[in-house]
GROMACS .gro file of C-alpha atoms in nm:
model
  420
    1MET     CA    1   8.067  13.241  13.206
    2THR     CA    2   7.914  12.896  13.222
    3GLU     CA    3   7.678  12.839  13.512
    4SER     CA    4   7.712  12.516  13.703
    5LEU     CA    5   7.406  12.297  13.743
    6ASN     CA    6   7.281  12.282  14.100
    7THR     CA    7   7.102  11.950  14.120
    8SER     CA    8   6.912  12.052  14.428
    9ASP     CA    9   6.756  12.336  14.228
   10ALA     CA   10   6.694  12.123  13.920
   11LEU     CA   11   6.501  11.847  14.094
   12PRO     CA   12   6.212  11.874  14.339
   13GLU     CA   13   6.265  11.744  14.690
   14ASN     CA   14   6.001  11.473  14.638
   15PRO     CA   15   5.987  11.357  14.275
   16ALA     CA   16   5.701  11.124  14.359
   17VAL     CA   17   5.458  11.413  14.388
   18ILE     CA   18   5.533  11.565  14.044
   19ALA     CA   19   5.217  11.410  13.896
   20PRO     CA   20   4.991  11.116  13.971
   21GLU     CA   21   5.036  10.804  13.760
   22ARG     CA   22   4.833  10.820  13.441
   23ASP     CA   23   4.665  10.496  13.344
   24LEU     CA   24   4.737  10.445  12.976
   25MET     CA   25   4.448  10.199  12.961
   26SER     CA   26   4.186  10.458  13.054
   27LYS     CA   27   4.142  10.557  12.689
   28PHE     CA   28   3.971  10.221  12.634
   29ASP     CA   29   3.698  10.277  12.896
   30GLY     CA   30   3.438  10.350  12.630
   31LEU     CA   31   3.512  10.027  12.446
   32ILE     CA   32   3.503   9.828  12.770
   33ALA     CA   33   3.169   9.977  12.867
   34GLU     CA   34   3.022   9.910  12.523
   35ARG     CA   35   3.133   9.547  12.531
   36GLN     CA   36   3.000   9.498  12.883
   37LYS     CA   37   2.663   9.643  12.784
   38LEU     CA   38   2.650   9.391  12.500
   39LEU     CA   39   2.733   9.100  12.730
   40ASP     CA   40   2.485   9.217  12.994
   41SER     CA   41   2.209   9.192  12.734
   42GLY     CA   42   2.271   8.818  12.714
   43VAL     CA   43   2.421   8.821  12.364
   44THR     CA   44   2.726   8.614  12.278
   45ASP     CA   45   3.029   8.831  12.207
   46PRO     CA   46   3.052   8.835  11.823
   47PHE     CA   47   3.425   8.901  11.844
   48ALA     CA   48   3.523   8.620  12.080
   49ILE     CA   49   3.392   8.306  11.913
   50VAL     CA   50   3.568   7.981  12.001
   51MET     CA   51   3.555   7.688  11.761
   52GLU     CA   52   3.568   7.384  11.985
   53GLN     CA   53   3.606   7.147  11.692
   54VAL     CA   54   3.648   7.202  11.318
   55LYS     CA   55   3.507   6.909  11.122
   56SER     CA   56   3.563   7.032  10.766
   57PRO     CA   57   3.609   7.358  10.573
   58THR     CA   58   3.236   7.425  10.614
   59GLU     CA   59   3.142   7.280  10.955
   60ALA     CA   60   3.250   7.329  11.316
   61VAL     CA   61   3.125   7.291  11.671
   62ILE     CA   62   3.057   7.624  11.843
   63ALA     CA   63   2.908   7.639  12.194
   64GLY     CA   64   2.844   7.265  12.171
   65ARG     CA   65   2.634   7.302  11.854
   66ASP     CA   66   2.704   7.179  11.501
   67THR     CA   67   2.745   7.497  11.297
   68ILE     CA   68   2.779   7.579  10.927
   69LEU     CA   69   3.077   7.808  10.872
   70LEU     CA   70   3.000   8.107  10.651
   71GLY     CA   71   3.257   8.351  10.784
   72THR     CA   72   3.605   8.203  10.755
   73TYR     CA   73   3.756   8.327  10.423
   74ASN     CA   74   3.828   7.963  10.343
   75TYR     CA   75   3.720   8.037   9.986
   76MET     CA   76   3.865   7.731   9.816
   77GLY     CA   77   3.829   7.491  10.110
   78MET     CA   78   4.196   7.392  10.116
   79THR     CA   79   4.234   7.358  10.493
   80PHE     CA   80   4.143   6.990  10.493
   81ASP     CA   81   4.295   6.891  10.160
   82PRO     CA   82   4.483   6.562  10.226
   83ASP     CA   83   4.789   6.661  10.019
   84VAL     CA   84   4.815   6.996  10.195
   85ILE     CA   85   4.792   6.837  10.539
   86GLN     CA   86   5.049   6.570  10.452
   87ALA     CA   87   5.295   6.832  10.330
   88GLY     CA   88   5.272   7.005  10.666
   89LYS     CA   89   5.325   6.682  10.858
   90ASP     CA   90   5.628   6.591  10.648
   91ALA     CA   91   5.784   6.933  10.705
   92LEU     CA   92   5.729   6.907  11.080
   93ASP     CA   93   5.907   6.573  11.085
   94GLU     CA   94   6.196   6.693  10.871
   95PHE     CA   95   6.254   7.052  10.990
   96GLY     CA   96   6.083   7.081  11.330
   97SER     CA   97   5.826   7.330  11.451
   98GLY     CA   98   5.994   7.663  11.378
   99THR     CA   99   6.285   7.854  11.230
  100ASN     CA  100   6.397   8.066  11.527
  101GLY     CA  101   6.506   8.348  11.303
  102SER     CA  102   6.432   8.602  11.034
  103ARG     CA  103   6.462   8.537  10.663
  104MET     CA  104   6.781   8.750  10.661
  105LEU     CA  105   6.953   8.533  10.919
  106ASN     CA  106   6.878   8.164  10.979
  107GLY     CA  107   6.508   8.176  10.891
  108THR     CA  108   6.513   8.066  10.527
  109PHE     CA  109   6.454   7.693  10.487
  110ARG     CA  110   6.404   7.483  10.175
  111ASP     CA  111   6.026   7.521  10.183
  112HIS     CA  112   6.047   7.902  10.195
  113MET     CA  113   6.225   7.885   9.862
  114GLU     CA  114   5.972   7.627   9.742
  115VAL     CA  115   5.667   7.840   9.820
  116GLU     CA  116   5.821   8.141   9.649
  117GLU     CA  117   5.879   7.925   9.342
  118ALA     CA  118   5.516   7.806   9.360
  119LEU     CA  119   5.405   8.171   9.366
  120ARG     CA  120   5.618   8.257   9.062
  121GLU     CA  121   5.461   7.964   8.878
  122PHE     CA  122   5.107   8.057   8.983
  123TYR     CA  123   5.136   8.425   8.890
  124GLY     CA  124   5.375   8.389   8.598
  125THR     CA  125   5.616   8.643   8.750
  126THR     CA  126   5.993   8.655   8.787
  127GLY     CA  127   5.988   8.759   9.154
  128ALA     CA  128   5.813   8.651   9.473
  129ILE     CA  129   5.875   8.743   9.837
  130VAL     CA  130   5.695   8.577  10.129
  131PHE     CA  131   5.607   8.765  10.448
  132SER     CA  132   5.479   8.637  10.783
  133THR     CA  133   5.122   8.760  10.717
  134GLY     CA  134   4.927   8.944  10.451
  135TYR     CA  135   4.915   9.242  10.687
  136MET     CA  136   5.294   9.244  10.701
  137ALA     CA  137   5.314   9.220  10.323
  138ASN     CA  138   5.117   9.543  10.280
  139LEU     CA  139   5.295   9.707  10.571
  140GLY     CA  140   5.634   9.619  10.428
  141MET     CA  141   5.577   9.683  10.059
  142ILE     CA  142   5.403  10.020  10.091
  143SER     CA  143   5.637  10.164  10.354
  144THR     CA  144   5.943  10.047  10.160
  145LEU     CA  145   5.837  10.145   9.809
  146ALA     CA  146   5.728  10.503   9.879
  147GLY     CA  147   5.966  10.722  10.076
  148LYS     CA  148   6.006  11.082  10.185
  149GLY     CA  149   5.907  11.328   9.915
  150GLU     CA  150   5.708  11.063   9.725
  151TYR     CA  151   5.335  10.986   9.724
  152VAL     CA  152   5.099  10.699   9.805
  153ILE     CA  153   4.752  10.734   9.654
  154LEU     CA  154   4.489  10.501   9.797
  155ASP     CA  155   4.116  10.430   9.797
  156ALA     CA  156   3.939  10.582  10.098
  157ASP     CA  157   3.796  10.239  10.188
  158SER     CA  158   4.133  10.064  10.184
  159HIS     CA  159   4.212   9.786  10.429
  160ALA     CA  160   4.371   9.875  10.764
  161SER     CA  161   4.698   9.711  10.660
  162ILE     CA  162   4.724   9.951  10.364
  163TYR     CA  163   4.665  10.253  10.587
  164ASP     CA  164   4.917  10.122  10.840
  165GLY     CA  165   5.172  10.072  10.561
  166CYS     CA  166   5.124  10.436  10.471
  167GLN     CA  167   5.171  10.545  10.833
  168GLN     CA  168   5.490  10.344  10.876
  169GLY     CA  169   5.644  10.507  10.570
  170ASN     CA  170   5.740  10.868  10.513
  171ALA     CA  171   5.552  10.934  10.190
  172GLU     CA  172   5.275  11.188  10.144
  173ILE     CA  173   4.930  11.025  10.153
  174VAL     CA  174   4.647  11.112   9.913
  175ARG     CA  175   4.304  10.947   9.933
  176PHE     CA  176   4.041  10.930   9.662
  177ARG     CA  177   3.670  10.844   9.683
  178HIS     CA  178   3.593  10.474   9.692
  179ASN     CA  179   3.609  10.316   9.346
  180SER     CA  180   3.594  10.658   9.177
  181VAL     CA  181   3.805  10.663   8.861
  182GLU     CA  182   3.719  11.029   8.811
  183ASP     CA  183   3.836  11.132   9.159
  184LEU     CA  184   4.158  10.930   9.122
  185ASP     CA  185   4.232  11.108   8.795
  186LYS     CA  186   4.155  11.448   8.946
  187ARG     CA  187   4.377  11.399   9.251
  188LEU     CA  188   4.667  11.262   9.050
  189GLY     CA  189   4.639  11.559   8.817
  190ARG     CA  190   4.693  11.797   9.111
  191LEU     CA  191   5.020  11.637   9.220
  192PRO     CA  192   5.360  11.756   9.100
  193PRO     CA  193   5.486  11.537   8.815
  194GLU     CA  194   5.843  11.485   8.940
  195PRO     CA  195   5.808  11.276   9.262
  196GLY     CA  196   5.758  10.901   9.251
  197LYS     CA  197   5.401  10.784   9.310
  198LEU     CA  198   5.244  10.453   9.414
  199VAL     CA  199   4.872  10.394   9.355
  200VAL     CA  200   4.739  10.123   9.588
  201LEU     CA  201   4.423   9.938   9.486
  202GLU     CA  202   4.230   9.629   9.597
  203GLY     CA  203   4.069   9.374   9.368
  204VAL     CA  204   3.790   9.282   9.612
  205TYR     CA  205   3.701   9.495   9.913
  206SER     CA  206   3.658   9.273  10.215
  207MET     CA  207   3.359   9.436  10.384
  208LEU     CA  208   3.098   9.475  10.109
  209GLY     CA  209   3.252   9.228   9.865
  210ASP     CA  210   3.254   9.485   9.585
  211ILE     CA  211   3.526   9.488   9.320
  212ALA     CA  212   3.738   9.773   9.190
  213PRO     CA  213   3.728   9.898   8.829
  214LEU     CA  214   4.095   9.809   8.806
  215LYS     CA  215   4.125   9.836   8.429
  216GLU     CA  216   4.017  10.200   8.429
  217MET     CA  217   4.207  10.288   8.747
  218VAL     CA  218   4.531  10.132   8.630
  219ALA     CA  219   4.500  10.319   8.300
  220VAL     CA  220   4.460  10.648   8.488
  221ALA     CA  221   4.757  10.569   8.713
  222LYS     CA  222   4.980  10.494   8.417
  223LYS     CA  223   4.867  10.811   8.240
  224HIS     CA  224   5.007  11.006   8.535
  225GLY     CA  225   5.331  10.807   8.552
  226CYS     CA  226   5.248  10.610   8.868
  227MET     CA  227   5.345  10.261   8.973
  228VAL     CA  228   5.055  10.037   9.083
  229LEU     CA  229   5.017   9.787   9.367
  230SER     CA  230   4.703   9.572   9.375
  231ASP     CA  231   4.599   9.376   9.684
  232GLU     CA  232   4.433   9.058   9.559
  233ALA     CA  233   4.390   8.890   9.898
  234HIS     CA  234   4.016   8.834   9.853
  235SER     CA  235   4.024   8.731   9.487
  236MET     CA  236   4.322   8.494   9.463
  237GLY     CA  237   4.221   8.139   9.378
  238PHE     CA  238   3.889   8.199   9.204
  239TYR     CA  239   3.898   8.527   9.007
  240GLY     CA  240   4.035   8.524   8.653
  241PRO     CA  241   4.114   8.235   8.415
  242ASN     CA  242   4.404   8.119   8.633
  243GLY     CA  243   4.269   8.231   8.968
  244ARG     CA  244   4.522   8.513   8.998
  245GLY     CA  245   4.270   8.780   9.091
  246VAL     CA  246   4.059   9.066   8.965
  247TYR     CA  247   4.356   9.226   8.791
  248GLU     CA  248   4.387   8.914   8.574
  249ALA     CA  249   4.013   8.900   8.506
  250GLN     CA  250   4.017   9.264   8.391
  251GLY     CA  251   4.326   9.225   8.174
  252CYS     CA  252   4.567   9.441   8.376
  253GLU     CA  253   4.854   9.195   8.420
  254ASP     CA  254   5.103   9.390   8.211
  255ASP     CA  255   5.037   9.720   8.390
  256VAL     CA  256   5.019   9.626   8.760
  257ASP     CA  257   5.369   9.646   8.907
  258PHE     CA  258   5.316   9.465   9.238
  259ILE     CA  259   5.059   9.208   9.352
  260VAL     CA  260   5.011   9.157   9.725
  261GLY     CA  261   4.823   8.859   9.863
  262THR     CA  262   4.779   8.629  10.157
  263PHE     CA  263   4.786   8.259  10.240
  264SER     CA  264   4.506   8.293  10.498
  265LYS     CA  265   4.221   8.305  10.245
  266SER     CA  266   4.210   8.071   9.943
  267VAL     CA  267   4.545   7.905  10.021
  268GLY     CA  268   4.412   7.790  10.358
  269THR     CA  269   4.702   7.859  10.594
  270VAL     CA  270   4.880   8.179  10.709
  271GLY     CA  271   5.134   8.413  10.554
  272GLY     CA  272   5.158   8.694  10.301
  273PHE     CA  273   5.345   8.766   9.981
  274CYS     CA  274   5.422   9.005   9.701
  275VAL     CA  275   5.498   8.908   9.342
  276SER     CA  276   5.637   9.127   9.066
  277ASN     CA  277   5.816   9.131   8.733
  278HIS     CA  278   6.022   9.438   8.821
  279PRO     CA  279   6.392   9.368   8.752
  280LYS     CA  280   6.499   9.524   9.083
  281PHE     CA  281   6.232   9.351   9.295
  282GLU     CA  282   6.481   9.145   9.499
  283ALA     CA  283   6.617   9.469   9.651
  284ILE     CA  284   6.304   9.476   9.869
  285ARG     CA  285   6.459   9.199  10.080
  286LEU     CA  286   6.747   9.431  10.169
  287ALA     CA  287   6.539   9.732  10.271
  288CYS     CA  288   6.200   9.613  10.402
  289ARG     CA  289   6.183   9.629  10.781
  290PRO     CA  290   5.874   9.402  10.824
  291TYR     CA  291   6.064   9.139  10.623
  292ILE     CA  292   6.405   9.182  10.788
  293PHE     CA  293   6.309   9.218  11.152
  294THR     CA  294   6.055   8.943  11.212
  295ALA     CA  295   6.073   8.565  11.241
  296SER     CA  296   6.000   8.363  10.930
  297LEU     CA  297   5.702   8.131  10.892
  298PRO     CA  298   5.736   7.777  11.034
  299PRO     CA  299   5.841   7.510  10.782
  300SER     CA  300   5.507   7.329  10.811
  301VAL     CA  301   5.318   7.647  10.715
  302VAL     CA  302   5.518   7.724  10.401
  303ALA     CA  303   5.511   7.357  10.298
  304THR     CA  304   5.132   7.350  10.317
  305ALA     CA  305   5.115   7.681  10.130
  306ALA     CA  306   5.336   7.559   9.845
  307THR     CA  307   5.127   7.244   9.801
  308SER     CA  308   4.800   7.437   9.816
  309ILE     CA  309   4.912   7.701   9.563
  310ARG     CA  310   5.019   7.436   9.313
  311LYS     CA  311   4.683   7.261   9.346
  312LEU     CA  312   4.496   7.590   9.303
  313ARG     CA  313   4.650   7.629   8.957
  314HIS     CA  314   4.427   7.344   8.842
  315ALA     CA  315   4.123   7.401   9.064
  316HIS     CA  316   3.886   7.494   8.779
  317ASN     CA  317   3.595   7.289   8.912
  318LYS     CA  318   3.634   7.441   9.258
  319ARG     CA  319   3.629   7.791   9.110
  320GLN     CA  320   3.313   7.715   8.915
  321HIS     CA  321   3.137   7.570   9.220
  322LEU     CA  322   3.233   7.868   9.437
  323TRP     CA  323   3.075   8.107   9.187
  324GLU     CA  324   2.762   7.889   9.172
  325ASN     CA  325   2.737   7.912   9.550
  326ALA     CA  326   2.780   8.290   9.541
  327ARG     CA  327   2.508   8.334   9.278
  328THR     CA  328   2.265   8.107   9.465
  329LEU     CA  329   2.313   8.272   9.803
  330HIS     CA  330   2.309   8.628   9.671
  331GLY     CA  331   1.999   8.562   9.461
  332GLY     CA  332   1.813   8.391   9.746
  333LEU     CA  333   1.887   8.664  10.000
  334LYS     CA  334   1.794   8.937   9.754
  335GLN     CA  335   1.465   8.766   9.671
  336MET     CA  336   1.378   8.748  10.042
  337GLY     CA  337   1.418   9.123  10.069
  338PHE     CA  338   1.752   9.160  10.246
  339ARG     CA  339   1.958   9.469  10.163
  340LEU     CA  340   2.291   9.351  10.021
  341GLY     CA  341   2.626   9.522   9.974
  342THR     CA  342   2.631   9.465   9.598
  343GLU     CA  343   2.362   9.446   9.331
  344THR     CA  344   2.519   9.133   9.182
  345PRO     CA  345   2.734   8.855   9.327
  346ASP     CA  346   3.069   9.023   9.256
  347SER     CA  347   3.283   8.798   9.476
  348ALA     CA  348   3.275   8.521   9.736
  349ILE     CA  349   3.179   8.784   9.997
  350ILE     CA  350   2.812   8.872  10.038
  351ALA     CA  351   2.729   9.147  10.287
  352VAL     CA  352   2.385   9.179  10.446
  353ILE     CA  353   2.333   9.540  10.553
  354LEU     CA  354   2.141   9.609  10.876
  355GLU     CA  355   1.999   9.932  11.017
  356ASP     CA  356   2.212   9.963  11.331
  357GLN     CA  357   2.433   9.771  11.570
  358GLU     CA  358   2.142   9.643  11.779
  359GLN     CA  359   1.972   9.492  11.475
  360ALA     CA  360   2.299   9.348  11.345
  361VAL     CA  361   2.381   9.183  11.678
  362ALA     CA  362   2.030   9.042  11.715
  363MET     CA  363   2.040   8.897  11.365
  364TRP     CA  364   2.389   8.755  11.420
  365GLN     CA  365   2.282   8.594  11.749
  366ALA     CA  366   1.971   8.439  11.595
  367LEU     CA  367   2.178   8.287  11.313
  368LEU     CA  368   2.438   8.149  11.554
  369GLU     CA  369   2.170   7.989  11.770
  370GLY     CA  370   2.022   7.842  11.453
  371GLY     CA  371   2.354   7.681  11.362
  372LEU     CA  372   2.515   7.935  11.126
  373TYR     CA  373   2.830   8.138  11.184
  374VAL     CA  374   2.882   8.462  10.991
  375ASN     CA  375   3.092   8.771  11.067
  376MET     CA  376   2.936   9.075  11.226
  377ALA     CA  377   3.116   9.391  11.117
  378ARG     CA  378   3.088   9.751  11.230
  379PRO     CA  379   3.283  10.078  11.206
  380PRO     CA  380   3.576  10.139  11.188
  381ALA     CA  381   3.615   9.813  10.992
  382THR     CA  382   3.317   9.914  10.775
  383PRO     CA  383   3.233  10.249  10.612
  384ALA     CA  384   3.093  10.504  10.857
  385GLY     CA  385   2.746  10.416  10.986
  386THR     CA  386   2.742  10.073  10.820
  387TYR     CA  387   2.659   9.759  11.019
  388LEU     CA  388   2.655   9.430  10.838
  389LEU     CA  389   2.672   9.053  10.846
  390ARG     CA  390   2.944   8.928  10.614
  391CYS     CA  391   2.908   8.590  10.449
  392SER     CA  392   3.222   8.430  10.308
  393LEU     CA  393   3.143   8.142  10.076
  394CYS     CA  394   3.351   7.830  10.028
  395ALA     CA  395   3.392   7.604   9.725
  396GLU     CA  396   3.318   7.312   9.960
  397HIS     CA  397   2.972   7.436  10.061
  398THR     CA  398   2.726   7.188   9.917
  399PRO     CA  399   2.403   7.295   9.743
  400GLU     CA  400   2.215   7.146  10.040
  401GLN     CA  401   2.412   7.361  10.283
  402ILE     CA  402   2.340   7.675  10.081
  403GLN     CA  403   1.968   7.600  10.093
  404ARG     CA  404   1.988   7.546  10.470
  405VAL     CA  405   2.172   7.878  10.503
  406LEU     CA  406   1.895   8.055  10.313
  407GLY     CA  407   1.636   7.897  10.540
  408MET     CA  408   1.829   8.012  10.849
  409PHE     CA  409   1.849   8.368  10.719
  410GLN     CA  410   1.478   8.375  10.648
  411ALA     CA  411   1.392   8.243  10.995
  412ALA     CA  412   1.631   8.480  11.172
  413GLY     CA  413   1.520   8.778  10.964
  414ARG     CA  414   1.158   8.721  11.058
  415ALA     CA  415   1.242   8.658  11.423
  416VAL     CA  416   1.422   8.990  11.469
  417GLY     CA  417   1.195   9.195  11.243
  418VAL     CA  418   1.431   9.249  10.950
  419LEU     CA  419   1.190   9.063  10.720
  420ALA     CA  420   0.813   9.092  10.726
   0.00000   0.00000   0.00000
């Protein structure tokens, strides 16, 4: 016999007293208190900098002071290139300010096709797909490529977007020790041979500026029957003979299946992409949620990106000057006695390691007041227990600016007790 539901028994007389309201924001109390303690000490918030005016790829006005920019990822200095700017203006005039739709619906304009063609030319691939950001490119590619019952194998120090791509998908996740070819080989050897596997690597790691031994890692991945995705966000434009990235410089072009990158670094605007020679690559457009369910980039953005990418193909002098800047800054800081993230200038990122957060903030503040902006980074963005100042060099930094930067670091280091 089926019992009837008596609603008076099922619900309390006063539902409002079931439980007090729980403030979902209370979990952030520790972060709020930490930030307030920082501000109460009189230090500028390192994570809330406002650029009141940007004069060039290497100079801005911050807090009313002329400041050298050494923390913007503007590696090739394309943000003020006259051709790039004009392309954006022309697209605004011709197509308006936005697309009002996703790429699957009404969000594909002429310049979206043009920038994908520019990417195919730059990378020498048959396929290219543009996403709204580099973060979305990793999120979309990883979660779409590896499904339930398959595996994603990634470096323990991978970027947050790579981890989030893993979380959005249904694949099993396996981590290996940072840049350890041996550990990658060992972990792949323990996995069952039948399921599909995607090994995710990065050419340049954004915190310390170190590079991956891609040639050896890709060889190990292929030995175990894995596909490979390499994130070249921080190497595009200046690494390799054609500026394609670390994978090109190390001779892995034929063995890397997917290259993910961004427009917000060397290209000088915003957006993300993936390129590939896989014959079925276009199917990604039909299955990738971060591609299907978000608005496409504005016409002016993709027009500037297409122009910038085509100019980067021939930017040999810029590449050479960027590497000269990296060698000069790295060598000067090392000679002064700073502890750096890498023994040699491996990329356009140079990390200065400090003892703790207090020392890092003090050093950062002294540099800012001296007219130099760098990034202060701390866990969880950095490896556990690591506090650093990250310098991102630009091809447009002049030799005179680099010497001024070295002088500022020396003065700040002595002022806060990092240097004797």
